[in-house]
Short mmCIF file of C-alpha atoms in Angstrom, two decimals:
data_model
loop_
_atom_site.label_atom_id
_atom_site.label_comp_id
_atom_site.label_asym_id
_atom_site.label_seq_id
_atom_site.Cartn_x
_atom_site.Cartn_y
_atom_site.Cartn_z
CA MET L 20 0.00 0.00 0.00
CA SER L 21 1.41 3.42 -0.95
CA THR L 22 2.16 6.13 1.63
CA ASN L 23 -0.56 8.35 0.18
CA HIS L 24 -3.12 5.56 0.36
CA LYS L 25 -2.21 4.91 3.99
CA LYS L 26 -2.79 8.60 4.70
CA ILE L 27 -6.21 8.51 3.05
CA THR L 28 -7.13 5.32 4.92
CA VAL L 29 -6.15 6.99 8.20
CA LEU L 30 -8.22 10.03 7.19
CA ILE L 31 -11.27 7.86 6.48
CA LEU L 32 -10.91 5.96 9.74
CA SER L 33 -10.44 9.21 11.67
CA ILE L 34 -13.58 10.69 10.18
CA ILE L 35 -15.48 7.47 10.88
CA CYS L 36 -14.30 7.55 14.49
CA LEU L 37 -15.37 11.20 14.68
CA GLY L 38 -18.77 10.05 13.48
CA PHE L 39 -19.09 7.80 16.51
CA SER L 40 -18.47 10.71 18.88
CA GLN L 41 -20.55 13.38 17.16
CA THR L 42 -24.22 12.77 16.47
CA VAL L 43 -24.07 15.09 13.47
CA PHE L 44 -22.34 12.29 11.53
CA SER L 45 -24.08 9.27 13.05
CA GLN L 46 -26.37 7.19 10.85
CA LYS L 47 -29.96 8.32 11.22
CA LYS L 48 -32.84 5.86 11.07
CA LEU L 49 -35.10 7.09 8.28
CA SER L 50 -38.57 5.91 7.44
CA LYS L 51 -39.21 3.99 4.25
CA LYS L 52 -41.26 6.94 2.97
CA ARG L 53 -38.40 9.37 3.65
CA ILE L 54 -35.86 7.11 1.96
CA GLU L 55 -38.05 6.85 -1.15
CA ALA L 56 -38.43 10.63 -1.18
CA LEU L 57 -34.64 11.05 -1.06
CA LYS L 58 -34.24 8.55 -3.91
CA THR L 59 -36.76 10.45 -6.00
CA GLU L 60 -34.91 13.68 -5.26
CA VAL L 61 -31.46 12.29 -6.06
CA ALA L 62 -32.77 11.07 -9.45
CA GLN L 63 -34.11 14.57 -10.11
CA ILE L 64 -30.69 16.06 -9.28
CA VAL L 65 -29.09 13.66 -11.75
CA GLU L 66 -31.59 14.71 -14.42
CA SER L 67 -30.87 18.40 -13.76
CA ASN L 68 -27.15 17.69 -14.30
CA HIS L 69 -27.67 16.01 -17.68
CA LYS L 70 -25.73 18.77 -19.44
CA GLN L 71 -22.64 18.26 -17.28
CA SER L 72 -22.85 14.50 -17.89
CA GLN L 73 -22.96 15.12 -21.64
CA ILE L 74 -19.89 17.34 -21.46
CA MET L 75 -17.90 14.74 -19.53
CA VAL L 76 -18.91 11.93 -21.89
CA ASP L 77 -17.97 13.95 -24.98
CA LYS L 78 -14.74 15.24 -23.47
CA VAL L 79 -13.35 11.80 -22.57
CA PHE L 80 -14.48 10.47 -25.97
CA SER L 81 -12.39 13.15 -27.69
CA PHE L 82 -9.20 12.24 -25.78
CA SER L 83 -9.14 8.71 -27.30
CA GLU L 84 -6.45 7.28 -25.02
CA LEU L 85 -5.23 3.69 -24.86
CA GLY L 86 -4.59 1.72 -21.69
CA PHE L 87 -1.87 3.14 -19.41
CA GLN L 88 -1.85 6.32 -21.54
CA GLU L 89 -5.07 7.86 -20.12
CA ILE L 90 -3.23 11.05 -19.18
CA GLU L 91 -5.73 13.69 -20.32
CA SER L 92 -8.74 11.61 -19.27
CA SER L 93 -7.43 11.15 -15.73
CA LYS L 94 -6.36 14.77 -15.40
CA TYR L 95 -9.78 16.01 -16.51
CA LEU L 96 -11.86 13.63 -14.38
CA THR L 97 -9.84 14.10 -11.20
CA SER L 98 -10.01 17.88 -11.59
CA ILE L 99 -13.81 17.70 -11.46
CA LEU L 100 -13.72 15.56 -8.34
CA GLU L 101 -11.09 17.73 -6.68
CA ASP L 102 -13.20 20.83 -7.35
CA ASN L 103 -16.04 19.05 -5.55
CA GLY L 104 -14.12 18.29 -2.39
CA PHE L 105 -12.69 14.85 -3.09
CA GLU L 106 -9.23 13.91 -1.82
CA ILE L 107 -7.26 12.56 -4.79
CA GLU L 108 -4.53 9.97 -4.47
CA LYS L 109 -2.69 9.73 -7.77
CA ALA L 110 -0.45 7.05 -9.30
CA VAL L 111 -1.85 4.26 -7.10
CA SER L 112 -0.20 0.83 -7.45
CA GLY L 113 2.64 2.50 -9.35
CA ILE L 114 0.39 3.30 -12.32
CA PRO L 115 0.81 6.96 -13.38
CA THR L 116 -2.75 7.34 -14.74
CA ALA L 117 -4.46 5.51 -11.86
CA TRP L 118 -6.13 7.32 -8.95
CA PHE L 119 -8.52 6.91 -6.03
CA ALA L 120 -10.78 9.85 -5.12
CA THR L 121 -12.27 9.89 -1.60
CA TRP L 122 -14.93 11.99 0.13
CA SER L 123 -16.32 11.15 3.57
CA ASN L 124 -19.19 12.42 5.68
CA GLY L 125 -18.37 10.35 8.74
CA GLU L 126 -19.64 7.03 10.05
CA GLY L 127 -21.38 4.89 7.47
CA PRO L 128 -20.78 2.49 4.60
CA VAL L 129 -17.64 2.92 2.49
CA ILE L 130 -18.86 2.57 -1.10
CA ALA L 131 -16.50 2.36 -4.08
CA LEU L 132 -17.60 3.22 -7.61
CA GLY L 133 -15.48 2.18 -10.57
CA SER L 134 -15.51 2.16 -14.35
CA ASP L 135 -13.01 1.80 -17.17
CA VAL L 136 -11.54 4.66 -19.19
CA ASP L 137 -9.27 3.29 -21.94
CA CYS L 138 -10.07 2.85 -25.61
CA ILE L 139 -9.38 0.48 -28.52
CA PRO L 140 -6.49 0.57 -31.04
CA LYS L 141 -7.43 1.66 -34.58
CA ALA L 142 -11.06 2.39 -33.58
CA SER L 143 -11.07 6.12 -34.33
CA GLN L 144 -14.54 7.10 -35.54
CA TYR L 145 -16.70 10.19 -35.98
CA PRO L 146 -19.72 9.91 -33.67
CA GLY L 147 -23.22 10.05 -35.14
CA ILE L 148 -22.10 8.88 -38.60
CA ALA L 149 -23.48 5.49 -39.58
CA TYR L 150 -20.48 4.24 -41.54
CA HIS L 151 -16.72 4.01 -41.12
CA LYS L 152 -15.15 7.46 -40.97
CA PRO L 153 -12.08 7.77 -38.72
CA ILE L 154 -11.41 11.10 -36.99
CA VAL L 155 -7.69 10.29 -37.37
CA GLU L 156 -6.86 7.36 -39.64
CA GLY L 157 -5.35 4.47 -37.68
CA ALA L 158 -5.73 6.21 -34.32
CA PRO L 159 -7.32 4.79 -31.16
CA GLY L 160 -11.00 5.36 -30.49
CA HIS L 161 -13.72 4.49 -27.99
CA GLY L 162 -14.83 1.30 -29.70
CA GLU L 163 -15.73 -0.14 -26.30
CA GLY L 164 -17.51 2.91 -24.93
CA HIS L 165 -15.30 3.36 -21.88
CA ASN L 166 -15.66 7.13 -22.15
CA ALA L 167 -19.09 7.01 -20.47
CA GLY L 168 -18.67 5.03 -17.24
CA ILE L 169 -16.73 7.41 -15.01
CA PRO L 170 -18.84 10.42 -16.09
CA LEU L 171 -21.86 8.35 -15.00
CA ASN L 172 -20.25 7.63 -11.63
CA ILE L 173 -19.30 11.27 -11.08
CA THR L 174 -22.83 12.41 -11.92
CA ALA L 175 -24.28 9.91 -9.44
CA VAL L 176 -21.92 10.62 -6.54
CA LEU L 177 -22.18 14.40 -6.81
CA ALA L 178 -25.96 14.08 -6.57
CA VAL L 179 -25.66 11.71 -3.59
CA LYS L 180 -23.07 13.96 -1.92
CA GLN L 181 -25.52 16.86 -2.08
CA ILE L 182 -28.15 14.78 -0.26
CA MET L 183 -25.65 13.42 2.29
CA GLU L 184 -24.44 16.88 3.25
CA ARG L 185 -27.89 18.35 3.64
CA GLU L 186 -29.35 15.38 5.52
CA ASN L 187 -26.22 14.62 7.58
CA ILE L 188 -26.08 11.06 6.23
CA GLY L 189 -22.81 9.38 7.12
CA GLY L 190 -20.71 7.40 4.67
CA THR L 191 -17.69 7.49 2.39
CA LEU L 192 -17.67 7.60 -1.41
CA ILE L 193 -14.62 6.46 -3.38
CA LEU L 194 -14.25 6.73 -7.15
CA TRP L 195 -11.59 4.91 -9.12
CA PRO L 196 -10.78 4.14 -12.79
CA GLY L 197 -10.27 0.77 -14.43
CA ILE L 198 -7.00 1.70 -16.08
CA ALA L 199 -5.93 -0.39 -19.08
CA GLU L 200 -8.95 -2.71 -18.82
CA GLU L 201 -8.43 -3.82 -22.41
CA LEU L 202 -5.09 -5.18 -21.19
CA VAL L 203 -6.68 -6.48 -17.93
CA ALA L 204 -3.71 -4.90 -16.25
CA ALA L 205 -4.68 -2.76 -13.25
CA LYS L 206 -7.41 -4.12 -10.97
CA ALA L 207 -5.39 -7.15 -9.83
CA TRP L 208 -2.67 -4.72 -8.73
CA TYR L 209 -5.27 -2.61 -6.88
CA THR L 210 -6.50 -5.65 -4.96
CA ARG L 211 -2.99 -6.97 -4.31
CA ASP L 212 -1.96 -3.60 -2.89
CA GLY L 213 -4.86 -3.40 -0.45
CA LEU L 214 -6.82 -0.59 -2.08
CA PHE L 215 -10.12 -2.41 -1.38
CA ASP L 216 -9.25 -3.63 2.12
CA ASN L 217 -11.32 -0.97 3.94
CA ILE L 218 -14.25 -0.86 1.52
CA ASP L 219 -17.72 -2.25 2.24
CA MET L 220 -19.03 -2.67 -1.31
CA CYS L 221 -18.31 -1.79 -4.92
CA ILE L 222 -20.58 -0.74 -7.77
CA PHE L 223 -18.92 -1.04 -11.17
CA THR L 224 -20.47 0.37 -14.32
CA HIS L 225 -20.00 -0.73 -17.92
CA VAL L 226 -21.51 0.45 -21.17
CA SER L 227 -24.11 -1.79 -22.79
CA SER L 228 -27.25 -1.60 -24.92
CA ASN L 229 -29.65 -2.16 -22.03
CA LEU L 230 -30.00 -1.33 -18.32
CA SER L 231 -29.19 -4.44 -16.33
CA VAL L 232 -27.51 -6.11 -13.40
CA SER L 233 -26.88 -9.73 -12.41
CA TYR L 234 -25.67 -11.80 -9.49
CA GLY L 235 -23.80 -15.04 -8.96
CA ALA L 236 -21.20 -16.53 -11.25
CA ALA L 237 -21.18 -14.51 -14.47
CA ARG L 238 -20.89 -15.52 -18.11
CA GLY L 239 -17.37 -15.41 -19.50
CA THR L 240 -13.91 -16.29 -18.33
CA GLY L 241 -10.99 -15.16 -16.25
CA LEU L 242 -7.53 -14.98 -17.76
CA ILE L 243 -3.82 -14.57 -17.35
CA SER L 244 -1.92 -12.42 -19.85
CA VAL L 245 1.69 -13.51 -20.37
CA GLU L 246 4.51 -12.44 -22.67
CA TYR L 247 7.27 -14.99 -23.40
CA THR L 248 10.61 -13.64 -24.55
CA PHE L 249 13.40 -15.67 -26.15
CA GLU L 250 17.03 -14.57 -26.46
CA GLY L 251 19.47 -16.12 -28.93
CA GLU L 252 22.47 -15.01 -30.95
CA ALA L 253 22.49 -12.72 -34.00
CA ALA L 254 24.34 -13.63 -37.20
CA HIS L 255 24.29 -12.77 -40.88
CA SER L 256 21.31 -14.66 -42.26
CA ALA L 257 23.09 -15.46 -45.55
CA GLY L 258 26.80 -15.20 -44.69
CA SER L 259 26.94 -17.34 -41.53
CA PRO L 260 23.46 -18.49 -40.46
CA TRP L 261 24.95 -21.52 -38.65
CA ARG L 262 26.48 -19.13 -36.11
CA GLY L 263 23.07 -17.72 -35.14
CA ARG L 264 20.52 -18.99 -32.61
CA SER L 265 17.19 -17.61 -33.69
CA ALA L 266 14.93 -16.30 -30.96
CA LEU L 267 12.19 -16.05 -33.56
CA ASP L 268 12.50 -19.77 -34.27
CA ALA L 269 11.88 -20.35 -30.56
CA ALA L 270 8.84 -18.07 -30.49
CA GLU L 271 7.43 -19.72 -33.61
CA LEU L 272 8.04 -23.19 -32.20
CA MET L 273 6.26 -22.22 -29.02
CA ASN L 274 3.35 -21.00 -31.13
CA VAL L 275 3.30 -24.26 -33.08
CA GLY L 276 3.44 -26.28 -29.87
CA TRP L 277 0.62 -24.31 -28.27
CA ASN L 278 -1.51 -24.59 -31.42
CA TYR L 279 -1.18 -28.37 -31.23
CA LYS L 280 -2.17 -28.13 -27.58
CA ARG L 281 -5.19 -26.05 -28.59
CA GLU L 282 -6.74 -29.15 -30.22
CA HIS L 283 -6.99 -30.73 -26.77
CA LEU L 284 -8.35 -27.74 -24.84
CA HIS L 285 -11.78 -28.00 -23.28
CA PRO L 286 -14.36 -25.96 -25.26
CA LEU L 287 -14.78 -23.56 -22.30
CA LYS L 288 -11.13 -22.52 -22.59
CA ARG L 289 -9.89 -19.76 -24.92
CA SER L 290 -6.42 -18.61 -25.95
CA HIS L 291 -5.05 -16.14 -28.48
CA SER L 292 -1.70 -14.51 -29.15
CA ILE L 293 0.31 -11.95 -31.09
CA PHE L 294 4.02 -11.60 -31.79
CA THR L 295 5.28 -8.44 -30.11
CA ASP L 296 8.87 -8.75 -31.33
CA ALA L 297 9.78 -10.81 -34.40
CA GLY L 298 13.26 -9.53 -35.15
CA ASP L 299 14.60 -6.47 -36.93
CA GLN L 300 15.22 -7.32 -40.59
CA PRO L 301 15.46 -10.49 -42.70
CA ASN L 302 19.25 -10.52 -43.12
CA VAL L 303 19.89 -10.64 -39.37
CA VAL L 304 19.15 -13.79 -37.38
CA PRO L 305 16.81 -12.48 -34.65
CA SER L 306 18.56 -12.41 -31.29
CA LYS L 307 15.35 -11.53 -29.49
CA ALA L 308 11.68 -12.36 -30.07
CA SER L 309 8.51 -12.29 -27.98
CA ILE L 310 5.01 -13.72 -28.16
CA TRP L 311 2.09 -12.54 -26.00
CA TYR L 312 -0.76 -14.84 -24.93
CA TYR L 313 -4.11 -14.54 -23.20
CA PHE L 314 -5.07 -17.83 -21.51
CA ARG L 315 -8.76 -17.90 -20.52
CA ASP L 316 -10.92 -20.32 -18.55
CA VAL L 317 -14.04 -20.25 -16.40
CA THR L 318 -12.14 -21.17 -13.21
CA TYR L 319 -8.98 -19.96 -11.52
CA GLU L 320 -7.65 -23.52 -11.44
CA GLY L 321 -8.22 -23.92 -15.19
CA ILE L 322 -6.42 -20.69 -15.94
CA MET L 323 -3.37 -21.67 -13.91
CA GLU L 324 -3.34 -25.13 -15.51
CA MET L 325 -3.13 -23.53 -18.98
CA TYR L 326 -0.44 -21.15 -17.75
CA ASN L 327 1.71 -23.99 -16.41
CA GLU L 328 1.29 -25.99 -19.64
CA ALA L 329 2.31 -22.95 -21.71
CA ASN L 330 5.38 -22.50 -19.52
CA ASP L 331 6.45 -26.06 -20.29
CA ILE L 332 5.96 -25.56 -24.02
CA ALA L 333 8.02 -22.34 -23.85
CA LYS L 334 10.82 -24.19 -22.06
CA GLY L 335 10.73 -26.88 -24.75
CA ALA L 336 10.98 -24.29 -27.52
CA ALA L 337 14.00 -22.75 -25.80
CA LEU L 338 15.68 -26.16 -25.50
CA MET L 339 15.09 -26.92 -29.19
CA THR L 340 16.72 -23.67 -30.28
CA LYS L 341 19.38 -23.29 -27.56
CA THR L 342 17.91 -19.96 -26.57
CA LYS L 343 17.06 -18.45 -23.19
CA MET L 344 13.42 -18.02 -22.21
CA SER L 345 11.84 -15.60 -19.75
CA SER L 346 8.23 -14.66 -19.14
CA LYS L 347 6.33 -11.71 -17.73
CA ILE L 348 2.75 -11.49 -16.48
CA LEU L 349 1.12 -8.45 -18.09
CA GLY L 350 -2.35 -8.76 -16.61
CA THR L 351 -4.83 -11.05 -14.90
CA ALA L 352 -8.55 -11.32 -14.31
CA TRP L 353 -10.44 -13.66 -12.04
CA PRO L 354 -13.76 -15.10 -13.25
CA ARG L 355 -16.48 -12.72 -12.03
CA HIS L 356 -18.96 -13.37 -9.24
CA PHE L 357 -21.49 -10.67 -8.35
CA ASN L 358 -23.39 -9.96 -5.17
CA LYS L 359 -27.04 -10.97 -4.79
CA THR L 360 -28.09 -8.31 -2.26
CA ILE L 361 -26.63 -5.41 -4.23
CA ALA L 362 -28.01 -6.75 -7.53
CA GLU L 363 -31.54 -7.27 -6.22
CA THR L 364 -31.57 -3.84 -4.58
CA MET L 365 -30.28 -2.21 -7.74
CA TYR L 366 -32.75 -4.03 -9.99
CA GLU L 367 -35.68 -2.54 -8.10
CA ASN L 368 -34.25 0.88 -8.95
CA ILE L 369 -33.74 -0.17 -12.56
CA LYS L 370 -37.43 -1.00 -12.80
CA THR L 371 -38.29 2.40 -11.33
CA VAL L 372 -36.05 4.37 -13.71
CA GLY L 373 -36.55 2.36 -16.91
CA LEU L 374 -34.93 2.83 -20.30
CA PRO L 375 -34.44 6.25 -21.93
CA GLU L 376 -36.95 7.63 -24.37
CA TRP L 377 -35.20 7.11 -27.68
CA SER L 378 -35.89 9.68 -30.37
CA LYS L 379 -36.60 8.95 -34.02
CA GLU L 380 -33.05 10.16 -34.77
CA ASP L 381 -31.56 7.77 -32.19
CA GLN L 382 -33.38 4.79 -33.68
CA THR L 383 -32.53 5.81 -37.25
CA LEU L 384 -28.83 5.89 -36.40
CA ALA L 385 -28.98 2.56 -34.58
CA ILE L 386 -30.73 0.72 -37.43
CA ALA L 387 -28.38 2.24 -40.00
CA VAL L 388 -25.30 1.10 -38.06
CA GLN L 389 -26.75 -2.39 -37.54
CA THR L 390 -27.36 -2.60 -41.28
CA GLU L 391 -23.87 -1.28 -42.11
CA VAL L 392 -22.12 -4.03 -40.13
CA ASN L 393 -24.54 -6.78 -41.22
CA SER L 394 -25.82 -7.37 -37.71
CA ASN L 395 -28.42 -10.09 -37.22
CA ARG L 396 -30.33 -7.54 -35.16
CA LYS L 397 -31.77 -4.61 -37.09
CA GLU L 398 -34.60 -3.35 -34.90
CA GLY L 399 -32.65 -0.49 -33.36
CA LEU L 400 -32.22 0.38 -29.70
CA SER L 401 -33.63 -1.66 -26.83
CA LYS L 402 -37.24 -0.90 -25.93
CA GLU L 403 -37.74 -3.41 -23.09
CA LEU L 404 -35.73 -3.75 -19.90
CA SER L 405 -33.53 -6.75 -19.33
CA LYS L 406 -34.60 -9.06 -16.52
CA LEU L 407 -32.50 -9.47 -13.39
CA GLY L 408 -29.55 -11.64 -14.37
CA LEU L 409 -29.52 -14.89 -12.42
CA PRO L 410 -26.51 -17.12 -11.69
CA ILE L 411 -25.54 -19.19 -14.71
CA LYS L 412 -26.47 -22.86 -14.32
CA THR L 413 -23.67 -24.11 -16.55
CA PRO L 414 -20.46 -22.17 -17.34
CA VAL L 415 -20.41 -20.17 -20.57
CA SER L 416 -17.10 -19.16 -22.15
CA GLY L 417 -16.40 -15.70 -23.51
CA GLY L 418 -14.71 -12.44 -22.58
CA SER L 419 -13.03 -11.40 -19.36
CA ASP L 420 -12.92 -8.32 -17.14
CA ASP L 421 -10.55 -7.71 -14.25
CA ILE L 422 -13.46 -6.46 -12.13
CA GLY L 423 -13.47 -10.17 -11.31
CA ASP L 424 -10.55 -9.62 -8.91
CA VAL L 425 -12.46 -6.85 -7.12
CA SER L 426 -15.59 -9.03 -6.95
CA TRP L 427 -13.63 -11.57 -4.89
CA LYS L 428 -12.35 -8.89 -2.49
CA VAL L 429 -15.60 -7.05 -1.62
CA PRO L 430 -19.31 -7.45 -2.48
CA THR L 431 -19.53 -6.14 -6.06
CA VAL L 432 -21.91 -5.80 -8.98
CA THR L 433 -21.56 -4.50 -12.50
CA MET L 434 -24.39 -2.25 -13.64
CA ARG L 435 -24.67 -2.18 -17.42
CA PHE L 436 -26.18 0.98 -18.84
CA PRO L 437 -27.74 1.62 -22.29
CA SER L 438 -25.37 3.89 -24.21
CA ASN L 439 -24.55 1.75 -27.21
CA ILE L 440 -26.24 -0.01 -30.12
CA PRO L 441 -27.27 -3.69 -29.83
CA GLY L 442 -25.93 -6.32 -32.19
CA LEU L 443 -22.46 -4.89 -32.90
CA GLN L 444 -19.28 -6.99 -32.76
CA GLY L 445 -17.45 -5.12 -30.00
CA HIS L 446 -13.89 -3.76 -29.99
CA HIS L 447 -14.74 -2.16 -33.33
CA TRP L 448 -15.11 1.32 -34.81
CA SER L 449 -18.89 0.78 -35.06
CA ASN L 450 -19.11 0.62 -31.26
CA ALA L 451 -17.74 4.18 -31.09
CA ILE L 452 -20.48 5.69 -33.27
CA ALA L 453 -23.05 6.15 -30.49
CA MET L 454 -20.64 7.09 -27.72
CA ALA L 455 -20.72 10.89 -28.13
CA THR L 456 -24.35 11.19 -29.24
CA PRO L 457 -27.69 11.60 -27.45
CA ILE L 458 -27.83 7.79 -27.19
CA ALA L 459 -24.84 7.74 -24.85
CA HIS L 460 -25.90 10.91 -23.03
CA LYS L 461 -29.38 9.55 -22.25
CA GLY L 462 -28.01 6.18 -21.19
CA VAL L 463 -25.56 7.78 -18.79
CA THR L 464 -28.31 9.83 -17.18
CA VAL L 465 -30.61 6.85 -16.55
CA GLY L 466 -27.65 4.81 -15.32
CA ALA L 467 -26.59 7.58 -12.94
CA LYS L 468 -30.13 7.72 -11.55
CA VAL L 469 -30.09 3.99 -10.80
CA GLU L 470 -26.64 4.16 -9.25
CA ALA L 471 -27.45 7.20 -7.10
CA MET L 472 -30.69 5.63 -5.86
CA THR L 473 -28.86 2.40 -5.03
CA ILE L 474 -26.20 4.29 -3.07
CA ILE L 475 -28.94 6.00 -1.08
CA ASP L 476 -30.43 2.58 -0.31
CA PHE L 477 -27.17 1.29 1.16
CA LEU L 478 -26.37 4.51 3.03
CA THR L 479 -29.77 4.59 4.75
CA LYS L 480 -30.38 0.86 5.28
CA PRO L 481 -27.33 -0.52 7.14
CA ASP L 482 -28.79 -4.04 7.14
CA LEU L 483 -28.30 -4.18 3.36
CA VAL L 484 -24.52 -3.94 3.75
CA LYS L 485 -24.63 -6.74 6.33
CA GLN L 486 -26.72 -8.88 3.98
CA ALA L 487 -24.29 -8.23 1.12
CA TRP L 488 -21.39 -9.48 3.24
CA ASP L 489 -23.41 -12.45 4.42
CA TYR L 490 -23.85 -13.56 0.79
CA PHE L 491 -20.18 -12.83 0.06
CA ASN L 492 -18.89 -14.86 3.02
CA ASN L 493 -21.41 -17.69 3.22
CA GLU L 494 -22.37 -18.24 -0.42
CA GLN L 495 -19.77 -16.83 -2.81
CA SER L 496 -16.60 -17.55 -0.80
CA LYS L 497 -17.74 -20.73 0.93
CA LYS L 498 -15.79 -23.02 -1.41
CA THR L 499 -13.69 -20.64 -3.49
CA LYS L 500 -10.94 -18.53 -1.90
CA TYR L 501 -9.38 -15.66 -3.84
CA GLN L 502 -5.65 -15.58 -4.42
CA PRO L 503 -3.93 -13.14 -6.79
CA MET L 504 -2.33 -14.51 -9.92
CA ILE L 505 0.40 -11.88 -9.59
CA SER L 506 3.13 -11.89 -6.98
CA ALA L 507 4.40 -9.05 -4.82
CA ASP L 508 7.24 -8.61 -7.33
CA ASP L 509 5.15 -8.32 -10.50
CA LEU L 510 5.03 -4.74 -11.76
CA PRO L 511 2.18 -3.28 -13.85
CA PRO L 512 3.32 -3.00 -17.52
CA ILE L 513 2.86 0.77 -17.69
CA TYR L 514 5.05 1.03 -20.81
CA LEU L 515 2.42 -0.67 -22.97
CA ASN L 516 0.77 1.47 -25.68
CA GLU L 517 3.12 4.41 -25.14
CA ASP L 518 4.49 4.33 -28.68
CA LYS L 519 1.02 3.85 -30.21
CA GLN L 520 -0.45 6.76 -28.28
CA ASN L 521 2.49 9.07 -28.95
CA GLN L 522 2.17 8.36 -32.65
CA PHE L 523 -1.31 9.91 -32.71
CA ARG L 524 -1.57 12.23 -29.69
CA SER L 525 -0.62 15.45 -31.50
CA GLN L 526 -3.13 14.70 -34.28
CA LEU L 527 -5.88 13.85 -31.79
CA GLU L 528 -5.25 17.04 -29.78
CA LYS L 529 -6.68 19.06 -32.66
CA PHE L 530 -10.01 17.30 -32.08
CA TYR L 531 -10.27 17.63 -28.28
CA TYR L 532 -13.76 18.79 -27.34
CA ASP L 533 -14.01 22.46 -26.30
CA GLU L 534 -17.20 22.76 -24.25
CA THR L 535 -16.69 26.51 -23.87
CA LYS L 536 -17.34 27.00 -27.59
CA TYR L 537 -19.65 24.16 -28.58
CA LYS L 538 -22.80 22.69 -27.04
CA SER L 539 -21.77 19.17 -28.00
CA TYR L 540 -18.97 17.26 -29.69
CA LEU L 541 -21.28 16.65 -32.64
CA GLU L 542 -21.58 20.40 -33.07
CA GLN L 543 -17.82 20.89 -32.83
CA LEU L 544 -17.26 18.26 -35.53
CA GLY L 545 -19.98 19.75 -37.73
CA ILE L 546 -22.05 16.55 -37.78
CA THR L 547 -25.72 16.50 -38.64
CA TYR L 548 -27.32 13.91 -36.36
CA PRO L 549 -27.70 11.29 -37.65
CA THR L 550 -25.61 11.18 -40.82
CA LEU L 551 -26.45 8.17 -42.97
CA LYS L 552 -24.62 6.54 -45.83
CA LYS L 553 -25.52 7.93 -49.22
CA ASP L 554 -26.64 5.40 -51.80
#
C-alpha cells in the first residue's frame, strides 16, 4: 500500500471515528417513505445535471487514449472531483494514470464506484455517422464505450453527496478508474496492494445496450496475460546463419506447440496470441523475439493449468533452439462473481427508472449502423428492460474483465447501462459511433439515476450492507478462496501502448472537445445527427 493511500485510509478511519463521537455524523434511522423521497430527489438532481454529464462523456471520448496512456482523461476527471471536495490519491499501485478519489461524511458504509476509461487501437470514428469514418486514420477510439462510465459515476456521486451533506447522512464515497482494462492490467494490482481492504461494497459500471444487473457466477472467463521472450544469438542470415541462434525460431516453435495443444483444450477454454517482437530485418538472425498470450478459462484452477502448460511448451521451444526463455505477467482477471443483495436492490431501482426515451433520430442511427455491419439484429435500440440476471447454471465461455478480482475482495456488482447499439461486434469502430451522441448521453443519465438511488439505499439501510457481506462470506466464498495470480514482485506493464499513443496524440489534440465554444462534440465536428450513408 502506498504512503498516500495509507494517509487517506487513516483520514477515512479518523472521520469514521469522529462520526461515533458526534451525532451530526451518526447514521440516522429514516422511514421507508423518507428514503423513497430522497431517492426520487437524487434522481431529479441527476436529471438536472444532464448537461454536465454530456460534457464529460464527450470530453473523454475526444481524448481517445489507450490503456496506461489515459493522461488527459485522468487529469480532466480528477479535476472535477477535486473541485467538488474529493481527496485525490494519484499514481496508485505504481500506475501513473491511476487514482482513487475519496470523500467522507463520517460514520457509514464505504462505497467504491469504478468504471473503465481506456479505448481500442485503430477504432477512431466520428460519432453520429453510420459508416466508417475515422477522426484520425489508424488512431485509437472508444470502440468499447469506456468514455461514459466514469462520467456516469461522477454524476451519481455528486448528486448523492448533495443529499448526504444536507441530511447529515454518514458514509464514504470512493471513485476509481479501471485503467488499461483492455489489457486487464490494473485491478489485480489494486487488490494486491490493499486498495479495497477498507471498503464495504463496490458498484462497477460498464456500457451496454440495455439497463441491467446480475448476481452469482457470471458468463465469461478469467484470464492470465503472459509475454514470453526468447534470447538467442544474432548472425548474418546469408553469410553465416549456422552461427546464429534464432529467438524467432523459438517463439514460432512455441506458437506451433501451443496450437497443437489447442486441439486438446476443453471448449470452455480460450487462448489467443500476437508476436510483439519478431526480429529487426530479414538478413539478421533475430537475437530476441517475444510472443504474448491470453489464456482464458471459467475457473482460476483452469487458468493456472493452462499457464503452467504454456510455460512447459516455452521451455521446450528454448531447448530446441538453444535460446534463453523468460516470461512476464502483463495482466490477470479472475472469473467474475457478483453480489445478490446489491443486484436485487439495484434491480428494483432499474425497474423504477426504466430505459431512456429514444428519439426517431436515435433509432434511425442505430438501425443504419446495424445494417452497415450486417448485424443479425436490425430493430434499433432496446425498448424493453432486461430481466434481473440470475446465476448461470452451466459455465459459458467468452470475454473477461478484471473487475473479477475486485468481486472476490468485496461485495460487487456491474451495472450495465444503455449507451450503445445492440448487435455490434465489440472492440470495433462501429461501437464508437453512439458514444458521443444523445444515445450515450441519455443512457448515462438513466444509469446515474439507478446508481445514485442504489447508493442512497445502502447509506440509509445498514442491514443491506450486512446482507451483502453475508452472501459474500457464506455463499460466494464458501468453497472458493481468492488468491492473486500476480506476486508481490510483479510490476504493472505501464510502458504498454506508449508508442502507439504518442504516434497519434498530436493529431488527436486538434479534435479535443471544447465545451466553452460548442454545445456538444457533434456540433464541434460539424455533424448532422444522424448522418447516414448515401446510396
